[in-house]
Amino acid sequence: MTFTSNDITILLLSMAVMLFVARGMGELMRLIKQPLVIGEILAGIILGPTLLGFVFPDLFNGLFNKSQSSEIILQGITTISVVMLLLVSGIEVDLGIVIKQGKKALWISIMGILFPFTLGFLMAWSFPQYLGNTSGELHLVFALFVGTALSITALPVVARTLMDLNLFKTEIGYLIIASAMVNDLIGWIIFSLILGMMGSASHSLEFGSTLTLIFAFIFIIFFVGRRLINYAIPFIQKRFSYPGGILNFVLILGFLSAAFTEYIGVHAIFGAFIIGIAIGDSVHLRENTREIIQQFVTNIFAPLFFVSIGLRINFVSNFDLGIVLIFLVLAFAGKIIGCGLGAYFGKMKTEESLIIAFGMNSRGAMEIVLATLALQVNLINEKVFVAIVIMALVTSISSAPLMDIFVRRIARKTQFRNLLRPELILFGELSNREQIIAALSQIIERKLSLSMDSISSKMIEREQSFPSGIANYLAIPHIHMKVREPVLAIYISSKGADFMATDGLPSKAIFLLVTPENENELHLKILAEIVRKFQDLNNAETITRAKETIELINMLRESNAY
């Protein structure tokens, strides 16, 4: 097979067009706060038989179907692209975050895989004809594939969504990221086993041998290779030119690892992903190096792969509404129920559980990579492939707005004005600090089903070390406890009590605040809002003269200084 000058010209021209349209569509998605990958996939649909091939068939065939040799070269480039993409995805996995989040992340990951996998497997096993598998061939493998395709969360999409919602560096953001990392790792191991069962590699091995080699490979990379890489990186960065030396080292390891897993009967992408995790775990890998690799791959190689998806298939002629709806229902139900229950078992609040569930519901690159491989080995047909791509797009697009609904709901619940509850407000003549704290603890006990003694004793103990009197008749005894949401109880004392305020005035407005553990930012925010209402002495005196609950609530809400 010869590769002529004309073939080279067409190949280079087609790559330029792919990158140009991918960048344009990616930037358009960025403007509307959607992941770039969505724009890149849409670019492929525009350039493929769905649109360009339908409107201008000669132009489409001239660019992308000119000769067999150029098509083979383009396929080779997209294969390298997906290997590079998975290498970067592995580098992005932070084992430290996974370990730190511990049981919560494990609960969410396991349930987030178990539910969608079970739903997908049972549907594909019991009713394969509804999912496009009418031949009955590779029945078990097909069912395993559908379960896996519904289970994996798209880590890059999740990270971008969290950044857009300003949740990336929050406790809930770290938990979602950690859960997605574990989810990806387990999902790829399962899919590697599926590929091993199919015996799709060029060097055929028995499935038992392939299975043994997979787990031996993972064990060696994580327990031996990871340490060797950690020693090698500082040596290379010191002795070789930067950044060329370390970039070569990373790519060499990536290609070698990918070649090994391809050889043993598992696709090359699995090896790239596993070695990427080991490389990314090194504390010596500079942030600048990570950024260079990430930018290089996501702006050049990743677009070529995602555009190539649309070039292969006509999304209109292969669109089957029934199959698409089945995949969407299974995807949403499996992930949201599974991850939501996992978060709930991890002692998360209902709204937080739903934020995690919708965050983990994002699919994207991983599902599309799996579907592409399955299509290449004829495990699925074009209609199933189109349904999986649409499922990935819909779940990714819907993730951020659905998460935002519950983020706003939590924000409303934790706003000071919404913490003012009539049943948690008392008026009286108590002038003893301990008695006031005990009275407020009692009404909180009724709301939270907590022990009054535990609240009261902890509050009084803290008062002895850190008096909560502020100024202008205000005192704010406060504490962290194992509660799901903040609670605020108020006592208006006509006589006032000595909370050792800085200005020497008796405290007539006592705000007793209980907030969840590890919610320091929320705790400080509520404290600051209360203090702002008492900064003006006249305003403070007006508030302390209130005689009725509704009157007090209205005063506090009207004086709210946002």
Coordinates of C-alpha atoms in Angstrom, one line a residue:
M1 CA 0.0 0.0 0.0
T2 CA 1.5 3.3 -1.1
F3 CA 0.9 6.7 0.5
T4 CA 1.0 9.3 -2.2
S5 CA 1.5 13.0 -2.1
N6 CA -2.2 13.5 -2.6
D7 CA -3.0 11.2 0.4
I8 CA -0.6 13.3 2.6
T9 CA -2.3 16.5 1.4
I10 CA -5.8 15.2 2.2
L11 CA -4.7 13.8 5.6
L12 CA -3.2 17.1 6.7
L13 CA -6.1 19.1 5.4
S14 CA -8.6 16.8 7.1
M15 CA -6.8 17.1 10.5
A16 CA -6.6 20.9 10.1
V17 CA -10.4 21.0 9.5
M18 CA -11.1 18.6 12.4
L19 CA -9.1 20.8 14.8
F20 CA -10.5 24.0 13.5
V21 CA -14.2 23.0 13.8
A22 CA -13.5 21.2 17.2
R23 CA -12.0 24.4 18.6
G24 CA -14.8 26.6 17.3
M25 CA -17.5 24.3 18.8
G26 CA -15.6 23.8 22.0
E27 CA -15.3 27.6 22.5
L28 CA -19.0 27.9 21.8
M29 CA -19.8 25.3 24.5
R30 CA -17.4 27.1 26.9
L31 CA -19.3 30.3 26.5
I32 CA -22.5 28.6 27.6
K33 CA -20.7 26.9 30.4
Q34 CA -20.7 23.3 29.0
P35 CA -17.8 20.9 28.8
L36 CA -15.5 21.3 25.7
V37 CA -16.0 17.6 24.9
I38 CA -19.6 18.2 24.0
G39 CA -18.6 20.8 21.3
E40 CA -15.9 18.4 20.0
I41 CA -18.4 15.6 19.6
L42 CA -20.9 17.9 17.9
A43 CA -18.0 19.0 15.6
G44 CA -17.6 15.4 14.5
I45 CA -21.4 15.1 13.8
I46 CA -21.2 18.3 11.7
L47 CA -18.2 17.1 9.7
G48 CA -19.5 13.5 9.4
P49 CA -22.1 11.7 7.3
T50 CA -24.9 13.2 9.5
L51 CA -24.5 16.7 8.2
L52 CA -21.6 17.4 5.8
G53 CA -22.0 14.0 4.2
F54 CA -25.7 14.6 3.7
V55 CA -25.5 18.2 2.4
F56 CA -22.1 18.0 0.5
P57 CA -21.3 14.3 0.0
D58 CA -18.5 14.9 -2.5
L59 CA -16.7 17.2 -0.1
F60 CA -17.1 14.8 2.8
N61 CA -15.8 11.8 0.8
G62 CA -12.9 13.9 -0.5
L63 CA -11.8 14.9 3.0
F64 CA -12.4 11.8 5.0
N65 CA -13.0 8.8 2.7
K66 CA -10.5 9.6 -0.1
S67 CA -8.3 6.5 0.2
Q68 CA -7.9 3.4 2.3
S69 CA -4.3 4.4 3.2
S70 CA -5.2 7.9 4.6
E71 CA -8.1 6.3 6.5
I72 CA -5.7 3.8 8.1
I73 CA -3.3 6.6 9.1
L74 CA -6.2 8.7 10.5
Q75 CA -7.3 5.7 12.5
G76 CA -3.8 5.3 13.9
I77 CA -3.7 8.9 15.0
T78 CA -7.1 8.6 16.7
T79 CA -5.9 5.4 18.5
I80 CA -2.8 7.3 19.8
S81 CA -5.1 10.2 20.8
V82 CA -7.4 8.0 22.9
V83 CA -4.3 6.4 24.6
M84 CA -3.0 9.9 25.4
L85 CA -6.4 10.9 26.7
L86 CA -6.5 8.0 29.1
L87 CA -3.0 8.6 30.2
V88 CA -3.9 12.2 31.2
S89 CA -7.1 10.9 32.9
G90 CA -5.0 8.6 35.0
I91 CA -2.6 11.5 35.9
E92 CA -5.6 13.5 37.1
V93 CA -6.5 10.8 39.6
D94 CA -5.3 11.9 43.1
L95 CA -4.9 8.9 45.4
G96 CA -4.4 11.3 48.3
I97 CA -7.9 12.8 47.9
V98 CA -9.4 9.3 47.6
I99 CA -7.7 8.1 50.8
K100 CA -8.7 11.2 52.7
Q101 CA -12.4 10.9 51.8
G102 CA -12.3 7.3 53.0
K103 CA -15.6 5.5 53.7
K104 CA -17.9 8.2 52.2
A105 CA -16.2 8.1 48.8
L106 CA -16.1 4.3 48.9
W107 CA -19.8 4.1 49.7
I108 CA -20.7 6.5 46.9
S109 CA -18.4 4.7 44.4
I110 CA -19.6 1.2 45.2
M111 CA -23.3 2.1 45.2
G112 CA -22.8 4.4 42.1
I113 CA -21.4 1.4 40.2
L114 CA -23.6 -1.4 41.7
F115 CA -27.0 0.2 40.9
P116 CA -26.5 1.3 37.3
F117 CA -24.4 -1.9 36.5
T118 CA -27.2 -4.1 37.9
L119 CA -29.9 -2.3 36.0
G120 CA -28.0 -2.3 32.8
F121 CA -26.9 -5.9 33.1
L122 CA -30.4 -7.2 33.9
M123 CA -32.0 -5.2 31.1
A124 CA -29.4 -6.4 28.5
W125 CA -29.5 -10.0 29.8
S126 CA -33.3 -10.2 30.0
F127 CA -34.4 -8.1 27.0
P128 CA -31.3 -7.8 24.7
Q129 CA -33.6 -7.3 21.7
Y130 CA -34.7 -3.9 23.1
L131 CA -31.1 -2.8 23.2
G132 CA -30.2 -3.8 19.6
N133 CA -28.7 -7.2 20.3
T134 CA -31.0 -9.5 18.2
S135 CA -28.4 -12.0 17.2
G136 CA -27.9 -13.4 20.7
E137 CA -24.2 -13.7 20.2
L138 CA -21.9 -12.9 23.1
H139 CA -24.9 -12.6 25.3
L140 CA -23.0 -12.4 28.6
V141 CA -20.4 -10.1 27.3
F142 CA -23.0 -7.8 25.9
A143 CA -24.9 -7.6 29.2
L144 CA -21.6 -6.9 31.1
F145 CA -20.7 -4.1 28.6
V146 CA -24.1 -2.4 29.0
G147 CA -23.8 -2.5 32.8
T148 CA -20.3 -1.1 32.6
A149 CA -21.2 1.6 30.1
L150 CA -23.9 2.9 32.4
S151 CA -21.6 2.8 35.5
I152 CA -18.5 4.9 34.7
T153 CA -18.6 8.6 35.7
A154 CA -16.7 11.0 33.4
L155 CA -14.0 12.5 35.7
P156 CA -13.0 15.4 33.4
V157 CA -16.7 16.5 33.0
V158 CA -17.3 16.2 36.8
A159 CA -14.2 18.4 37.5
R160 CA -15.3 21.1 35.0
T161 CA -18.8 21.1 36.4
L162 CA -17.6 21.5 40.0
M163 CA -15.4 24.4 38.9
D164 CA -18.3 26.2 37.1
L165 CA -20.4 25.9 40.3
N166 CA -17.6 27.0 42.6
L167 CA -17.7 23.6 44.4
F168 CA -14.3 22.2 43.3
K169 CA -12.4 23.1 46.5
T170 CA -15.3 22.4 48.9
E171 CA -15.8 19.3 51.1
I172 CA -18.6 18.1 48.8
G173 CA -16.5 18.8 45.7
Y174 CA -13.5 16.8 47.0
L175 CA -15.9 14.0 47.9
I176 CA -17.4 13.9 44.4
I177 CA -14.0 13.9 42.8
A178 CA -12.7 11.1 45.0
S179 CA -15.8 9.0 44.3
A180 CA -15.5 9.6 40.6
M181 CA -11.8 8.5 40.7
V182 CA -12.6 5.2 42.5
N183 CA -15.6 4.8 40.1
D184 CA -13.3 5.2 37.0
L185 CA -10.7 2.8 38.4
I186 CA -13.3 0.0 39.1
G187 CA -15.1 0.6 35.9
W188 CA -12.0 0.3 33.8
I189 CA -11.0 -2.9 35.6
I190 CA -14.4 -4.4 34.8
F191 CA -14.2 -3.4 31.2
S192 CA -10.7 -4.8 30.9
L193 CA -12.1 -8.1 32.0
I194 CA -14.8 -7.9 29.4
L195 CA -12.2 -7.3 26.6
G196 CA -10.2 -10.2 28.0
M197 CA -13.3 -12.4 27.7
M198 CA -13.7 -11.4 24.1
G199 CA -10.1 -12.3 23.3
S200 CA -9.9 -9.2 21.0
A201 CA -6.1 -8.7 21.2
S202 CA -3.9 -9.8 18.4
H203 CA -1.9 -12.1 20.7
S204 CA -4.6 -14.5 22.0
L205 CA -4.4 -15.8 25.5
E206 CA -6.7 -17.9 27.6
F207 CA -9.1 -15.8 29.6
G208 CA -7.7 -17.1 32.9
S209 CA -4.2 -16.1 31.8
T210 CA -5.4 -12.7 30.8
L211 CA -7.2 -12.2 34.1
T212 CA -4.1 -13.2 36.1
L213 CA -2.0 -10.8 34.0
I214 CA -4.4 -7.9 34.5
F215 CA -4.3 -8.1 38.3
A216 CA -0.6 -8.8 38.4
F217 CA -0.1 -5.7 36.2
I218 CA -2.2 -3.6 38.5
F219 CA -0.4 -4.9 41.6
I220 CA 3.1 -4.4 40.2
I221 CA 2.3 -0.8 38.9
F222 CA 0.7 0.3 42.2
F223 CA 3.0 -1.3 44.7
V224 CA 6.4 -1.4 42.8
G225 CA 6.1 0.8 39.7
R226 CA 4.7 3.7 41.7
R227 CA 7.7 3.9 44.0
L228 CA 10.2 3.5 41.2
I229 CA 8.5 6.3 39.2
N230 CA 8.5 8.5 42.3
Y231 CA 12.3 8.0 42.6
A232 CA 12.9 8.4 38.8
I233 CA 11.0 11.7 38.3
P234 CA 13.3 14.0 40.5
F235 CA 16.4 12.3 38.9
I236 CA 15.1 13.0 35.4
Q237 CA 14.0 16.6 36.2
K238 CA 17.5 17.3 37.7
R239 CA 19.7 15.5 35.1
F240 CA 17.8 16.1 31.8
S241 CA 16.5 19.2 30.1
Y242 CA 13.2 20.5 31.3
P243 CA 10.4 20.0 30.3
G244 CA 11.6 17.7 27.4
G245 CA 13.1 15.0 29.6
I246 CA 10.1 14.5 31.9
L247 CA 7.6 14.7 29.0
N248 CA 9.5 11.9 27.1
F249 CA 9.6 9.8 30.3
V250 CA 5.9 10.1 30.8
L251 CA 5.0 9.3 27.2
I252 CA 7.5 6.4 27.0
L253 CA 5.9 4.8 30.1
G254 CA 2.4 5.5 28.8
F255 CA 3.1 3.8 25.4
L256 CA 4.9 0.9 27.0
S257 CA 2.2 0.2 29.5
A258 CA -0.5 0.6 26.7
A259 CA 1.4 -1.8 24.5
F260 CA 1.6 -4.4 27.3
T261 CA -2.2 -4.4 28.0
E262 CA -3.0 -4.5 24.3
Y263 CA -0.7 -7.5 24.0
I264 CA -2.3 -9.5 26.9
G265 CA -5.8 -9.1 25.5
V266 CA -6.9 -5.9 27.1
H267 CA -7.1 -2.6 25.1
A268 CA -4.1 -0.3 25.2
I269 CA -6.1 2.5 27.0
F270 CA -6.3 0.4 30.2
G271 CA -2.5 0.3 30.5
A272 CA -2.3 4.0 29.8
F273 CA -4.9 4.8 32.5
I274 CA -3.2 2.6 35.2
I275 CA 0.3 4.0 34.5
G276 CA -1.1 7.5 34.5
I277 CA -2.4 7.0 38.0
A278 CA 1.1 5.9 39.2
I279 CA 2.8 8.9 37.5
G280 CA 0.2 11.4 38.8
D281 CA 0.7 10.1 42.4
S282 CA 4.3 11.2 42.5
V283 CA 4.8 14.3 44.7
H284 CA 7.8 15.2 42.5
L285 CA 5.8 15.7 39.3
R286 CA 5.7 19.4 39.0
E287 CA 2.3 21.2 38.6
N288 CA 3.7 22.9 35.5
T289 CA 4.5 19.5 33.9
R290 CA 1.0 18.2 34.6
E291 CA -0.4 21.4 33.0
I292 CA 1.8 21.0 29.9
I293 CA 0.8 17.4 29.4
Q294 CA -2.9 18.2 30.0
Q295 CA -2.9 21.1 27.6
F296 CA -1.0 19.2 24.9
V297 CA -3.4 16.3 25.0
T298 CA -6.8 18.0 25.6
N299 CA -6.2 20.7 22.9
I300 CA -4.7 18.5 20.2
F301 CA -5.2 14.7 20.6
A302 CA -8.5 14.7 22.5
P303 CA -10.3 16.8 19.8
L304 CA -9.1 14.5 17.1
F305 CA -10.5 11.5 18.9
F306 CA -13.9 13.0 19.7
V307 CA -14.3 14.5 16.2
S308 CA -13.5 11.1 14.7
I309 CA -16.6 9.6 16.5
G310 CA -19.0 11.7 14.4
L311 CA -17.1 10.8 11.2
R312 CA -17.8 7.1 11.6
I313 CA -21.6 7.1 11.9
N314 CA -24.7 8.8 10.6
F315 CA -26.5 9.9 13.8
V316 CA -29.8 10.6 12.0
S317 CA -30.2 7.3 10.2
N318 CA -29.0 5.3 13.2
F319 CA -31.1 7.2 15.8
D320 CA -33.5 4.8 17.5
L321 CA -35.8 6.6 20.0
G322 CA -36.6 3.5 22.0
I323 CA -33.0 2.5 22.6
V324 CA -32.0 6.1 23.4
L325 CA -34.8 6.4 26.0
I326 CA -34.0 3.1 27.6
F327 CA -30.3 4.1 28.0
L328 CA -31.3 7.5 29.4
V329 CA -33.8 6.0 31.9
L330 CA -31.3 3.4 33.1
A331 CA -28.5 5.9 33.2
F332 CA -30.4 8.5 35.3
A333 CA -32.1 6.0 37.6
G334 CA -29.1 3.9 38.2
K335 CA -26.6 6.7 39.0
I336 CA -29.0 9.0 40.9
I337 CA -30.4 6.2 43.1
G338 CA -27.1 4.5 43.6
C339 CA -24.9 7.5 44.4
G340 CA -27.7 9.2 46.3
L341 CA -28.1 6.1 48.6
G342 CA -24.3 5.9 48.9
A343 CA -24.1 9.5 50.0
Y344 CA -27.0 9.0 52.4
F345 CA -25.3 5.9 53.9
G346 CA -22.2 8.1 54.3
K347 CA -24.3 10.4 56.6
M348 CA -24.8 13.2 54.0
K349 CA -27.9 15.4 54.1
T350 CA -30.6 14.8 51.5
E351 CA -29.7 17.9 49.4
E352 CA -26.0 17.0 49.6
S353 CA -26.8 13.5 48.5
L354 CA -28.7 14.7 45.5
I355 CA -25.9 17.1 44.6
I356 CA -23.4 14.2 44.7
A357 CA -25.8 12.0 42.7
F358 CA -26.3 14.5 39.9
G359 CA -22.6 15.3 39.9
M360 CA -21.7 11.6 39.5
N361 CA -24.4 11.2 36.8
S362 CA -22.1 13.0 34.3
R363 CA -20.9 10.7 31.5
G364 CA -18.7 11.7 28.6
A365 CA -15.3 10.6 27.3
M366 CA -15.1 7.3 29.1
E367 CA -18.5 5.9 27.9
I368 CA -17.7 7.1 24.4
V369 CA -14.3 5.4 24.4
L370 CA -15.9 2.2 25.7
A371 CA -18.6 2.4 23.0
T372 CA -16.1 3.0 20.3
L373 CA -14.1 -0.1 21.3
A374 CA -17.2 -2.2 21.5
L375 CA -18.3 -1.0 18.0
Q376 CA -14.9 -1.8 16.6
V377 CA -15.1 -5.4 17.8
N378 CA -18.8 -5.7 16.7
L379 CA -20.1 -6.1 20.2
I380 CA -22.7 -3.4 19.6
N381 CA -24.3 -2.0 16.5
E382 CA -24.5 1.6 15.3
K383 CA -27.9 2.3 16.9
V384 CA -26.6 1.3 20.4
F385 CA -23.4 3.4 19.8
V386 CA -25.5 6.5 18.9
A387 CA -27.7 5.9 22.0
I388 CA -24.6 5.7 24.3
V389 CA -23.2 8.9 22.8
I390 CA -26.5 10.7 23.2
M391 CA -26.8 9.4 26.8
A392 CA -23.3 10.8 27.5
L393 CA -24.2 14.2 26.0
V394 CA -27.5 14.5 27.9
T395 CA -26.1 13.4 31.3
S396 CA -23.2 15.8 30.9
I397 CA -25.3 18.8 29.8
S398 CA -27.9 18.2 32.5
S399 CA -25.5 17.7 35.4
A400 CA -24.7 21.3 36.2
P401 CA -28.2 22.8 36.2
L402 CA -29.6 19.8 38.2
M403 CA -26.8 20.2 40.8
D404 CA -27.4 23.9 40.9
I405 CA -31.0 23.5 42.0
F406 CA -29.9 21.7 45.2
V407 CA -26.9 23.9 45.8
R408 CA -29.3 26.9 45.8
R409 CA -31.7 25.0 48.1
I410 CA -28.9 24.4 50.6
A411 CA -27.9 28.1 50.3
R412 CA -31.4 29.2 51.1
K413 CA -31.6 26.9 54.1
T414 CA -28.4 28.2 55.5
Q415 CA -29.2 31.8 55.0
F416 CA -29.6 33.7 58.3
R417 CA -33.1 34.8 57.5
N418 CA -34.2 31.2 57.0
L419 CA -32.7 30.1 60.3
L420 CA -35.2 32.3 62.2
R421 CA -37.8 29.9 63.4
P422 CA -40.7 31.0 65.7
E423 CA -40.5 27.8 67.8
L424 CA -36.8 28.5 68.6
I425 CA -37.3 32.0 70.0
L426 CA -37.9 32.7 73.7
F427 CA -38.6 35.9 75.7
G428 CA -38.1 36.2 79.4
E429 CA -36.4 37.8 82.4
L430 CA -33.6 35.3 83.0
S431 CA -30.3 37.0 83.9
N432 CA -28.1 34.0 84.6
R433 CA -25.9 32.8 81.7
E434 CA -26.2 29.1 82.5
Q435 CA -30.0 29.3 82.8
I436 CA -30.3 31.0 79.5
I437 CA -28.1 28.4 77.8
A438 CA -30.1 25.6 79.4
A439 CA -33.4 27.1 78.2
L440 CA -32.2 27.5 74.6
S441 CA -30.6 24.0 74.7
Q442 CA -34.0 22.6 75.7
I443 CA -35.8 23.9 72.7
I444 CA -33.0 22.8 70.4
E445 CA -33.2 19.4 72.0
R446 CA -36.9 19.1 70.9
K447 CA -36.0 20.1 67.3
L448 CA -32.9 17.9 66.9
S449 CA -33.6 15.1 69.3
L450 CA -30.3 15.7 70.9
S451 CA -29.5 15.6 74.6
M452 CA -30.0 18.9 76.3
D453 CA -27.2 18.1 78.8
S454 CA -24.7 17.5 76.0
I455 CA -25.5 20.9 74.3
S456 CA -25.8 22.8 77.6
S457 CA -22.6 21.3 79.2
K458 CA -20.5 21.8 76.1
M459 CA -21.8 25.4 75.6
I460 CA -21.1 26.3 79.3
E461 CA -17.7 24.7 79.2
R462 CA -16.8 26.7 76.1
E463 CA -18.2 29.9 77.7
Q464 CA -15.8 29.5 80.6
S465 CA -12.8 29.5 78.2
F466 CA -14.1 31.7 75.5
P467 CA -16.9 34.0 76.6
S468 CA -19.4 34.7 73.8
G469 CA -20.4 38.3 74.7
I470 CA -19.8 40.6 71.7
A471 CA -21.0 44.2 72.2
N472 CA -24.2 46.2 71.9
Y473 CA -26.2 43.7 74.1
L474 CA -25.3 40.8 71.9
A475 CA -23.9 37.3 72.8
I476 CA -23.5 34.3 70.5
P477 CA -22.7 31.1 72.3
H478 CA -21.9 28.7 69.5
I479 CA -20.6 25.1 69.0
H480 CA -20.1 22.4 66.3
M481 CA -22.0 19.1 66.8
K482 CA -23.0 16.1 64.8
V483 CA -26.1 17.7 63.2
R484 CA -27.2 17.7 59.6
E485 CA -27.9 21.5 59.3
P486 CA -27.4 24.7 61.3
V487 CA -29.8 25.5 64.1
L488 CA -30.3 28.9 65.7
A489 CA -32.2 29.6 69.0
I490 CA -32.7 33.1 70.4
Y491 CA -33.4 34.4 73.9
I492 CA -34.4 38.0 74.4
S493 CA -33.8 38.9 78.1
S494 CA -35.4 42.0 79.5
K495 CA -32.8 42.2 82.2
G496 CA -29.8 41.0 80.3
A497 CA -27.1 38.5 81.4
D498 CA -23.3 38.7 81.9
F499 CA -21.6 37.0 78.9
M500 CA -18.5 39.1 79.5
A501 CA -19.1 41.4 76.5
T502 CA -16.2 43.6 75.4
D503 CA -18.1 46.8 76.1
G504 CA -19.3 45.7 79.5
L505 CA -23.0 45.9 78.6
P506 CA -25.3 43.0 79.7
S507 CA -26.3 40.7 76.8
K508 CA -30.0 41.0 76.1
A509 CA -30.0 39.2 72.7
I510 CA -28.5 35.7 73.0
F511 CA -28.2 33.8 69.8
L512 CA -27.3 30.1 70.5
L513 CA -25.9 28.6 67.3
V514 CA -25.3 24.9 66.5
T515 CA -23.6 24.0 63.2
P516 CA -22.5 20.7 61.6
E517 CA -18.9 19.5 62.2
N518 CA -16.3 20.5 59.6
E519 CA -18.5 23.4 58.4
N520 CA -16.2 26.1 59.5
E521 CA -17.0 28.4 56.6
L522 CA -20.7 28.2 57.1
H523 CA -20.3 28.7 60.9
L524 CA -18.3 31.9 60.4
K525 CA -20.7 33.2 57.8
I526 CA -23.7 32.9 60.1
L527 CA -21.7 34.5 63.0
A528 CA -20.7 37.4 60.8
E529 CA -24.3 38.0 59.7
I530 CA -25.6 38.1 63.3
V531 CA -22.8 40.5 64.4
R532 CA -23.6 42.9 61.5
K533 CA -27.1 43.4 62.7
F534 CA -25.8 44.6 66.1
Q535 CA -23.1 46.9 64.8
D536 CA -25.3 49.9 65.2
L537 CA -26.2 50.6 68.9
N538 CA -29.6 52.1 68.0
N539 CA -30.5 49.1 65.9
A540 CA -29.4 46.8 68.6
E541 CA -31.6 48.5 71.2
T542 CA -34.6 48.4 68.9
I543 CA -34.1 44.6 68.4
T544 CA -33.8 43.9 72.1
R545 CA -37.0 45.8 72.8
A546 CA -39.1 43.4 70.7
K547 CA -41.9 41.8 72.6
E548 CA -43.3 39.3 70.1
T549 CA -41.8 36.5 68.0
I550 CA -43.0 37.8 64.6
E551 CA -42.0 41.3 65.4
L552 CA -38.4 40.1 66.3
I553 CA -38.2 38.0 63.1
N554 CA -39.3 40.9 60.9
M555 CA -36.8 43.2 62.6
L556 CA -33.9 40.8 62.1
R557 CA -34.9 40.2 58.5
E558 CA -35.3 43.9 57.7
S559 CA -32.0 44.7 59.2
N560 CA -30.3 42.0 57.2
A561 CA -27.2 43.6 55.6
Y562 CA -26.2 41.7 52.5

